[in-house]
Coordinates of C-alpha atoms in Angstrom, one line a residue:
N1 CA 123.2 102.4 89.0
Q2 CA 123.0 98.6 89.0
P3 CA 122.8 97.5 92.7
S4 CA 120.4 94.7 91.9
I5 CA 123.1 92.8 89.8
T6 CA 125.6 92.9 92.7
I7 CA 123.0 91.9 95.3
M8 CA 121.5 89.1 93.4
S9 CA 124.9 87.8 92.6
T10 CA 125.8 87.9 96.2
V11 CA 122.7 86.0 97.2
D12 CA 123.3 83.4 94.5
A13 CA 126.9 83.0 95.4
A14 CA 126.0 82.6 99.1
G15 CA 123.4 80.0 98.2
A16 CA 126.0 78.1 96.1
M17 CA 128.5 78.1 99.0
V18 CA 125.8 76.8 101.4
T19 CA 124.9 74.1 98.9
E20 CA 128.6 73.1 98.4
A21 CA 129.2 73.0 102.1
R22 CA 126.1 70.9 102.6
V23 CA 127.3 68.4 100.0
E24 CA 130.6 68.1 101.7
A25 CA 129.0 67.7 105.1
E26 CA 126.7 64.9 103.8
A27 CA 129.7 63.1 102.2
D28 CA 131.4 63.0 105.6
A29 CA 128.4 62.5 107.9
R30 CA 129.7 62.9 111.5
C31 CA 128.5 64.5 114.7
A32 CA 129.7 68.1 114.7
N33 CA 130.5 67.8 118.4
C34 CA 132.0 64.4 119.1
G35 CA 132.8 63.2 115.5
M36 CA 130.8 60.0 115.7
P37 CA 129.9 58.7 112.3
E38 CA 126.4 57.6 111.4
F39 CA 125.8 53.8 111.5
D40 CA 122.9 51.4 112.2
D41 CA 122.4 52.3 115.8
V42 CA 123.2 56.0 115.5
K43 CA 121.2 58.3 113.3
L44 CA 122.5 61.8 113.0
E45 CA 120.0 64.7 113.0
E46 CA 120.6 68.0 111.1
C47 CA 120.7 71.4 112.7
T48 CA 117.2 72.6 111.7
D49 CA 118.3 76.2 111.2
C50 CA 121.4 75.9 108.9
H51 CA 121.1 72.3 107.8
L52 CA 124.9 72.1 107.5
V53 CA 125.9 70.2 110.7
S54 CA 124.5 67.1 112.3
Y55 CA 124.5 65.7 115.8
C56 CA 124.2 62.2 117.3
G57 CA 122.1 63.4 120.2
D58 CA 120.7 66.3 122.2
N59 CA 123.7 66.4 124.5
C60 CA 126.1 67.0 121.6
R61 CA 123.8 69.6 120.1
E62 CA 123.7 71.5 123.4
N63 CA 127.5 71.2 124.0
H64 CA 128.2 72.5 120.5
R65 CA 125.7 75.3 120.6
E66 CA 128.1 78.2 121.7
E67 CA 130.7 77.2 119.1
H68 CA 128.1 76.8 116.3
E69 CA 125.7 79.7 117.1
E70 CA 127.3 82.6 115.2
E71 CA 128.0 80.6 112.0
C72 CA 124.5 79.1 112.2
K73 CA 122.8 82.5 112.4
K74 CA 124.7 83.7 109.3
R75 CA 123.9 80.6 107.3
K76 CA 120.3 80.7 108.4
A77 CA 120.0 84.3 107.3
L78 CA 121.6 83.4 103.9
L79 CA 119.2 80.6 103.4
H80 CA 116.2 82.8 104.4
D81 CA 117.2 85.5 102.0
R82 CA 117.8 83.1 99.2
K83 CA 114.2 81.8 99.7
L84 CA 112.8 85.3 100.2
F85 CA 114.4 86.7 97.0
T86 CA 113.7 83.8 94.7
Q87 CA 111.4 84.8 91.8
P88 CA 108.0 83.1 92.0
D89 CA 106.6 81.7 88.8
E90 CA 103.1 83.1 89.5
T91 CA 101.2 85.2 92.0
H92 CA 99.6 83.8 95.1
L93 CA 96.3 83.6 93.3
G94 CA 97.5 81.0 90.8
E95 CA 95.3 80.1 87.9
C96 CA 91.5 80.1 87.4
P97 CA 90.5 76.4 87.9
I98 CA 88.3 76.5 84.8
C99 CA 90.1 78.4 82.1
F100 CA 93.6 78.0 83.6
L101 CA 94.6 81.5 82.8
P102 CA 96.5 83.5 85.5
M103 CA 94.0 85.0 88.0
P104 CA 93.6 88.8 87.7
L105 CA 95.1 90.7 90.7
D106 CA 92.1 93.0 90.7
K107 CA 89.7 91.0 93.1
S108 CA 86.7 92.7 91.5
K109 CA 87.4 90.6 88.4
S110 CA 86.9 87.2 90.2
L111 CA 84.3 85.7 92.5
F112 CA 84.6 83.5 95.5
W113 CA 82.1 80.6 95.8
T114 CA 81.2 79.4 99.3
C115 CA 79.9 76.1 98.0
C116 CA 83.4 74.8 97.0
S117 CA 85.7 77.6 98.3
E118 CA 86.9 78.1 94.7
T119 CA 87.7 81.6 93.3
I120 CA 86.6 81.8 89.6
C121 CA 87.5 84.6 87.2
M122 CA 84.6 86.7 86.0
G123 CA 85.3 85.6 82.5
C124 CA 84.3 82.0 83.3
V125 CA 81.4 83.2 85.5
Y126 CA 80.2 85.3 82.5
A127 CA 80.6 82.4 80.1
N128 CA 78.6 80.1 82.3
T129 CA 75.8 82.7 82.5
I130 CA 75.7 83.2 78.7
S131 CA 75.8 79.5 77.9
N132 CA 72.8 79.0 80.2
K133 CA 71.0 82.2 79.5
H134 CA 67.7 80.4 78.8
D135 CA 67.8 78.5 82.1
R136 CA 68.1 80.8 85.1
V137 CA 68.7 78.0 87.5
K138 CA 71.7 76.6 85.6
A139 CA 73.0 80.2 84.8
S140 CA 73.2 80.9 88.5
R141 CA 75.0 77.7 89.5
C142 CA 78.6 77.6 90.5
P143 CA 80.7 77.3 87.3
F144 CA 83.0 74.9 89.1
C145 CA 81.0 72.5 91.2
R146 CA 77.5 73.3 89.8
E147 CA 75.9 73.9 93.2
P148 CA 73.0 76.4 93.1
A149 CA 73.9 79.9 94.2
D150 CA 72.1 80.9 97.4
D151 CA 73.1 84.1 99.1
E152 CA 71.2 83.2 102.2
E153 CA 73.2 80.0 102.6
N154 CA 76.6 81.7 102.1
D155 CA 77.4 82.1 105.9
K156 CA 76.2 78.5 106.6
R157 CA 78.3 77.1 103.8
N158 CA 81.4 79.1 104.9
M159 CA 81.0 77.6 108.4
I160 CA 80.7 74.1 107.1
R161 CA 84.0 74.6 105.1
I162 CA 85.7 76.2 108.1
E163 CA 84.7 73.2 110.3
A164 CA 86.4 71.1 107.6
N165 CA 89.6 73.2 108.1
D166 CA 89.3 74.9 104.7
P167 CA 91.9 77.8 104.8
A168 CA 90.2 79.5 101.8
A169 CA 86.9 79.8 103.7
M170 CA 88.7 81.0 106.8
R171 CA 90.5 83.7 104.8
Q172 CA 87.2 84.7 103.2
V173 CA 85.4 85.1 106.5
G174 CA 88.4 86.9 108.0
A175 CA 88.6 89.3 105.0
T176 CA 84.8 90.0 105.4
C177 CA 85.3 90.7 109.1
Y178 CA 88.2 93.0 108.3
S179 CA 86.2 95.0 105.8
E180 CA 83.4 95.4 108.4
G181 CA 85.8 96.7 111.0
D182 CA 85.6 93.6 113.2
Y183 CA 89.4 93.3 113.4
E184 CA 89.6 91.0 116.4
V185 CA 87.5 88.3 114.8
A186 CA 89.3 88.9 111.5
F187 CA 92.6 88.2 113.3
Q188 CA 91.3 84.9 114.7
Y189 CA 90.2 83.6 111.3
L190 CA 93.2 84.9 109.4
T191 CA 95.6 83.4 111.9
K192 CA 94.0 79.9 111.5
A193 CA 94.1 80.3 107.7
A194 CA 97.8 81.4 107.7
E195 CA 98.7 78.4 109.9
L196 CA 97.2 76.2 107.2
G197 CA 99.4 78.0 104.5
Q198 CA 96.9 80.5 103.1
I199 CA 99.1 83.1 101.5
D200 CA 96.6 86.0 101.4
A201 CA 95.9 85.5 105.1
H202 CA 99.6 86.0 105.8
A203 CA 99.5 89.3 103.9
Q204 CA 96.4 90.5 105.7
L205 CA 97.9 89.6 109.1
G206 CA 100.9 91.7 108.1
L207 CA 98.4 94.6 107.8
L208 CA 96.8 93.9 111.1
Y209 CA 100.1 93.6 113.0
G210 CA 101.6 96.6 111.2
D211 CA 98.6 98.9 112.0
G212 CA 97.8 97.4 115.4
L213 CA 94.2 96.4 114.4
G214 CA 92.6 93.7 116.5
V215 CA 96.0 92.9 117.9
E216 CA 98.9 94.7 119.6
K217 CA 101.1 96.4 117.0
D218 CA 104.2 94.3 116.3
M219 CA 106.3 95.2 113.3
E220 CA 108.5 92.1 113.7
K221 CA 105.4 89.9 113.3
A222 CA 104.2 92.1 110.5
V223 CA 107.4 91.6 108.6
Y224 CA 107.3 87.8 109.3
H225 CA 103.8 87.6 107.7
Y226 CA 104.7 89.9 104.8
E227 CA 107.7 87.7 104.1
M228 CA 105.7 84.5 104.2
A229 CA 103.2 86.1 101.7
A230 CA 106.0 87.5 99.5
I231 CA 107.6 84.1 99.2
G232 CA 104.3 82.8 98.1
G233 CA 104.1 85.4 95.3
H234 CA 101.9 88.1 96.9
P235 CA 102.8 91.5 95.3
L236 CA 101.2 93.7 98.0
A237 CA 103.2 91.9 100.7
R238 CA 106.4 92.5 98.7
Y239 CA 105.5 96.1 98.3
G240 CA 104.9 96.4 102.0
L241 CA 108.3 94.9 102.8
A242 CA 110.0 97.4 100.4
C243 CA 108.2 100.3 102.2
I244 CA 109.2 99.0 105.7
E245 CA 112.9 98.6 104.8
E246 CA 112.9 102.1 103.1
M247 CA 111.3 103.7 106.2
N248 CA 113.8 101.9 108.5
G249 CA 116.8 103.2 106.4
N250 CA 118.0 99.7 105.5
A251 CA 119.3 100.7 102.1
E252 CA 120.7 97.3 101.1
R253 CA 117.5 95.4 101.9
A254 CA 115.4 98.1 100.4
V255 CA 117.2 97.7 97.1
K256 CA 116.8 93.9 97.3
H257 CA 113.1 94.4 97.6
L258 CA 113.2 96.9 94.8
I259 CA 114.5 94.1 92.6
H260 CA 111.4 92.1 93.6
L261 CA 109.1 95.0 93.0
I262 CA 110.3 94.5 89.4
I263 CA 109.2 90.8 89.8
A264 CA 105.9 91.9 91.2
A265 CA 105.5 94.3 88.4
N266 CA 106.2 91.5 86.0
L267 CA 103.3 89.6 87.5
G268 CA 101.0 92.5 86.8
Y269 CA 101.0 94.6 90.0
E270 CA 100.4 98.2 88.9
Q271 CA 101.5 99.8 92.2
S272 CA 105.0 98.3 91.7
M273 CA 105.3 100.0 88.3
K274 CA 104.5 103.3 89.9
T275 CA 107.2 102.7 92.5
L276 CA 109.7 101.7 89.9
W277 CA 109.2 105.0 88.0
K278 CA 110.0 106.8 91.3
H279 CA 113.2 104.8 91.8
Y280 CA 114.2 105.3 88.2
S281 CA 113.9 109.1 88.6
R282 CA 116.2 108.7 91.7
G283 CA 118.8 106.7 89.7
N284 CA 118.3 103.5 91.6
I285 CA 117.6 101.4 88.5
T286 CA 118.8 101.8 84.9
K287 CA 116.8 102.7 81.8
E288 CA 117.5 99.2 80.5
E289 CA 116.0 97.6 83.6
L290 CA 113.0 99.8 83.5
D291 CA 112.4 99.2 79.7
S292 CA 112.7 95.4 80.3
T293 CA 110.3 95.5 83.2
L294 CA 107.7 97.5 81.2
R295 CA 107.8 94.9 78.5
T296 CA 107.5 91.9 80.8
H297 CA 104.8 93.7 82.8
Q298 CA 102.7 94.2 79.7
T299 CA 103.3 90.5 78.9
A300 CA 102.0 89.5 82.3
I301 CA 98.9 91.7 81.8
N302 CA 98.3 90.2 78.4
A303 CA 98.5 86.7 79.9
M304 CA 95.6 87.5 82.1
K305 CA 93.3 88.6 79.3
S306 CA 90.8 86.5 77.4
A307 CA 87.7 87.3 75.2
Q308 CA 85.5 86.1 78.0
R309 CA 87.2 88.3 80.6
D310 CA 87.0 91.3 78.3
A311 CA 83.3 90.6 77.7
A312 CA 82.7 90.3 81.4

């Protein structure tokens, strides 16, 4: 009834072994193929996949490939899983740049401003309106950069930000195209935003690839983008990964993601809590784990509250 404890211990232990092996390798820095040590004229380069062996040149890297390949794949997978299953401190949305409270996961409770590409919680938008209620111009300005609001200029402002390689603006335009059913254009903008590290864009690309919208259906790429988003703290992406593994019958990885559905629930994602109740009824998690999650979930919800947000 406690698979999560075993799995997390395995991931942590694997990570510790990899770290120990890396320390030993760095202490005796030699080419894994020819044994040449590093000195002034010879700089060793790490294997970019496992980071545990180094080579003095491309020839040695190629000559050692067959011998190293299997071990490299295993260590690469261990490192990837350690990163994938590390608990994030916050969701992909971060904090409101004005009140510094965690952003609500419900996007209807925040507002994106095209003038500065900042997303502001509705509590701060409301506070700005109330504090300037006798001055309509000031009340309608962006609470962050104080630019006047202008719905007719939104598209133009987005394009200016996109030309400046602003990933938030690219994601915003891509999301708008997605909601309007223009999936091909949405895919283009979201791809650019994801390349620049925009977490929400990765999650939306997972949806596009998974459903074959605007692009050929490719579950491998869908999983890749979901994983990138999940590492960045995106609860919906984590939920998507859990569903995919469950559908594919990968019990061990499904349970691993179940652990992180708990994490997502702790960050305030309601759908994760519903899923956890289902798995509790199946005996996949214990009563103690569920109770603990309920408490931390409520704590996360409370951390997102403020008098201003309640008033808004």
